[in-house]
Amino acid sequence: MAQSQADRPEWLPDEYDADASLRERLPIMAEIDGGIELHVGDERGIVEIVGEPLELTENAAECYTLRTGSASKWRQGVWRNEIVVPKEHEAVLKSVDPEQSFEDYERTKKTELRGVDVRIYGIDHERLGREVPA
C-alpha cells in the first residue's frame, strides 16, 4: 500500500520511493535521523527487526554495508547486524559481535537471511514477505 504525499511523515525524504530497488533505497534509509526501525525480510517470509541505521559504507566493488542496531545519547551506537547489498549478488543480513578484536569480529559474522529486502516500520514494512524488488 503506497502512501500519498499527504500521508508521508515529514521526516521521510521525498527521494524515498518504496517501489525502488533496495540499492536505491538503502542510502536514503541510512540518512534518516530520528530513530527509525528497520525490518529485514527474506524470500521465505522470515522477518527480523534490526533496529535503526547507524553507518553506511561502500567498498571499491560498490557493495553497501549498513550497520544497524541501537544508539543513545550516551553511546555512539552499538550495531548487532549488517545488511550487505552487493552490486551484482543477492543482499544478505549478517549478525555480528563488534565488541571483540577485528579478526574475531570478521571471523564470527554469521549470515542470518539471504535474498533480503529492507523496509521502514510504519512506512512500508507490510511489503515484506511479498516479491522483493531487484
Short mmCIF file of C-alpha atoms in Angstrom, two decimals:
data_model
loop_
_atom_site.label_atom_id
_atom_site.label_comp_id
_atom_site.label_asym_id
_atom_site.label_seq_id
_atom_site.Cartn_x
_atom_site.Cartn_y
_atom_site.Cartn_z
CA MET A 1 0.00 0.00 0.00
CA ALA A 2 1.78 3.15 -1.23
CA GLN A 3 1.46 6.31 0.78
CA SER A 4 0.25 9.53 -0.77
CA GLN A 5 2.33 12.67 -0.33
CA ALA A 6 -0.19 13.91 2.24
CA ASP A 7 0.18 10.70 4.28
CA ARG A 8 4.00 10.73 4.28
CA PRO A 9 5.61 11.72 7.56
CA GLU A 10 7.53 14.99 7.49
CA TRP A 11 10.80 13.20 8.32
CA LEU A 12 10.62 10.82 5.34
CA PRO A 13 12.75 12.21 2.48
CA ASP A 14 10.91 12.95 -0.75
CA GLU A 15 13.51 10.79 -2.55
CA TYR A 16 12.37 7.67 -0.72
CA ASP A 17 10.45 5.53 -3.22
CA ALA A 18 9.05 2.32 -1.74
CA ASP A 19 8.93 0.84 -5.25
CA ALA A 20 12.65 1.44 -5.93
CA SER A 21 15.26 -1.29 -5.60
CA LEU A 22 16.98 -1.90 -2.27
CA ARG A 23 20.24 -0.47 -3.69
CA GLU A 24 18.41 2.81 -4.36
CA ARG A 25 16.51 2.89 -1.04
CA LEU A 26 19.28 1.81 1.36
CA PRO A 27 21.38 5.04 1.19
CA ILE A 28 18.24 7.12 1.76
CA MET A 29 17.23 4.98 4.76
CA ALA A 30 20.74 5.32 6.18
CA GLU A 31 20.48 9.11 6.20
CA ILE A 32 17.17 9.29 8.07
CA ASP A 33 17.81 10.70 11.52
CA GLY A 34 15.48 10.13 14.41
CA GLY A 35 15.35 6.51 15.44
CA ILE A 36 13.50 4.72 12.66
CA GLU A 37 13.14 0.95 12.96
CA LEU A 38 14.23 -1.22 10.06
CA HIS A 39 12.72 -4.61 9.31
CA VAL A 40 14.52 -7.14 7.11
CA GLY A 41 12.70 -9.96 5.38
CA ASP A 42 13.78 -12.79 3.12
CA GLU A 43 12.08 -14.57 0.25
CA ARG A 44 10.61 -17.17 2.64
CA GLY A 45 8.72 -14.53 4.59
CA ILE A 46 11.01 -14.54 7.66
CA VAL A 47 11.28 -11.04 9.14
CA GLU A 48 13.90 -9.74 11.57
CA ILE A 49 13.73 -6.38 13.36
CA VAL A 50 17.26 -4.94 13.24
CA GLY A 51 16.87 -1.53 14.86
CA GLU A 52 17.95 1.76 13.35
CA PRO A 53 20.55 2.55 10.70
CA LEU A 54 23.89 3.52 12.25
CA GLU A 55 26.50 3.63 9.49
CA LEU A 56 26.51 3.01 5.75
CA THR A 57 29.74 2.19 3.93
CA GLU A 58 30.50 1.34 0.32
CA ASN A 59 33.60 -0.57 -0.77
CA ALA A 60 35.54 -0.48 -4.06
CA ALA A 61 33.28 -3.22 -5.50
CA GLU A 62 30.25 -0.94 -4.92
CA CYS A 63 28.93 -3.18 -2.13
CA TYR A 64 26.90 -1.37 0.53
CA THR A 65 27.10 -2.42 4.16
CA LEU A 66 24.62 -0.87 6.58
CA ARG A 67 25.30 -1.40 10.26
CA THR A 68 22.11 -1.44 12.30
CA GLY A 69 21.32 -1.60 15.98
CA SER A 70 20.63 0.86 18.71
CA ALA A 71 22.02 4.26 19.58
CA SER A 72 21.59 6.56 22.53
CA LYS A 73 22.77 9.98 23.52
CA TRP A 74 25.40 8.33 25.74
CA ARG A 75 26.83 5.89 23.18
CA GLN A 76 27.60 6.44 19.53
CA GLY A 77 25.80 3.27 18.57
CA VAL A 78 26.05 -0.45 19.04
CA TRP A 79 25.45 -2.50 15.94
CA ARG A 80 24.44 -6.13 16.02
CA ASN A 81 23.59 -6.59 12.36
CA GLU A 82 24.96 -5.74 8.96
CA ILE A 83 22.82 -5.53 5.86
CA VAL A 84 25.12 -6.30 2.93
CA VAL A 85 23.95 -5.28 -0.55
CA PRO A 86 26.42 -6.23 -3.30
CA LYS A 87 26.07 -4.67 -6.74
CA GLU A 88 25.74 -8.00 -8.56
CA HIS A 89 24.54 -10.53 -5.96
CA GLU A 90 21.70 -11.03 -3.50
CA ALA A 91 21.53 -8.95 -0.34
CA VAL A 92 22.10 -10.67 3.00
CA LEU A 93 21.60 -9.97 6.69
CA LYS A 94 24.52 -10.85 8.95
CA SER A 95 24.62 -10.93 12.73
CA VAL A 96 27.83 -9.58 14.25
CA ASP A 97 29.56 -9.01 17.57
CA PRO A 98 31.62 -5.82 17.23
CA GLU A 99 32.90 -5.91 20.81
CA GLN A 100 35.90 -8.12 20.07
CA SER A 101 39.12 -7.94 18.07
CA PHE A 102 38.78 -7.10 14.38
CA GLU A 103 39.93 -10.58 13.35
CA ASP A 104 37.38 -12.27 15.62
CA TYR A 105 34.67 -9.83 14.51
CA GLU A 106 35.28 -10.75 10.85
CA ARG A 107 35.59 -14.48 11.59
CA THR A 108 32.39 -14.73 13.64
CA LYS A 109 29.98 -12.90 11.30
CA LYS A 110 27.00 -15.14 10.61
CA THR A 111 24.65 -14.92 7.64
CA GLU A 112 21.12 -14.98 9.05
CA LEU A 113 18.99 -14.30 5.94
CA ARG A 114 19.65 -14.35 2.19
CA GLY A 115 17.83 -12.55 -0.61
CA VAL A 116 16.63 -9.86 1.75
CA ASP A 117 14.60 -6.69 1.42
CA VAL A 118 14.69 -3.89 3.98
CA ARG A 119 11.73 -1.73 4.94
CA ILE A 120 10.92 1.05 7.40
CA TYR A 121 8.44 0.20 10.16
CA GLY A 122 5.27 2.25 9.81
CA ILE A 123 6.08 3.26 6.23
CA ASP A 124 6.33 0.15 4.08
CA HIS A 125 7.15 -2.78 6.36
CA GLU A 126 3.96 -4.56 5.30
CA ARG A 127 5.64 -5.22 1.92
CA LEU A 128 7.96 -7.80 3.47
CA GLY A 129 7.11 -11.36 2.58
CA ARG A 130 5.97 -10.26 -0.86
CA GLU A 131 8.01 -10.25 -4.06
CA VAL A 132 11.31 -8.45 -3.45
CA PRO A 133 12.26 -5.77 -6.00
CA ALA A 134 15.51 -6.48 -7.85
#
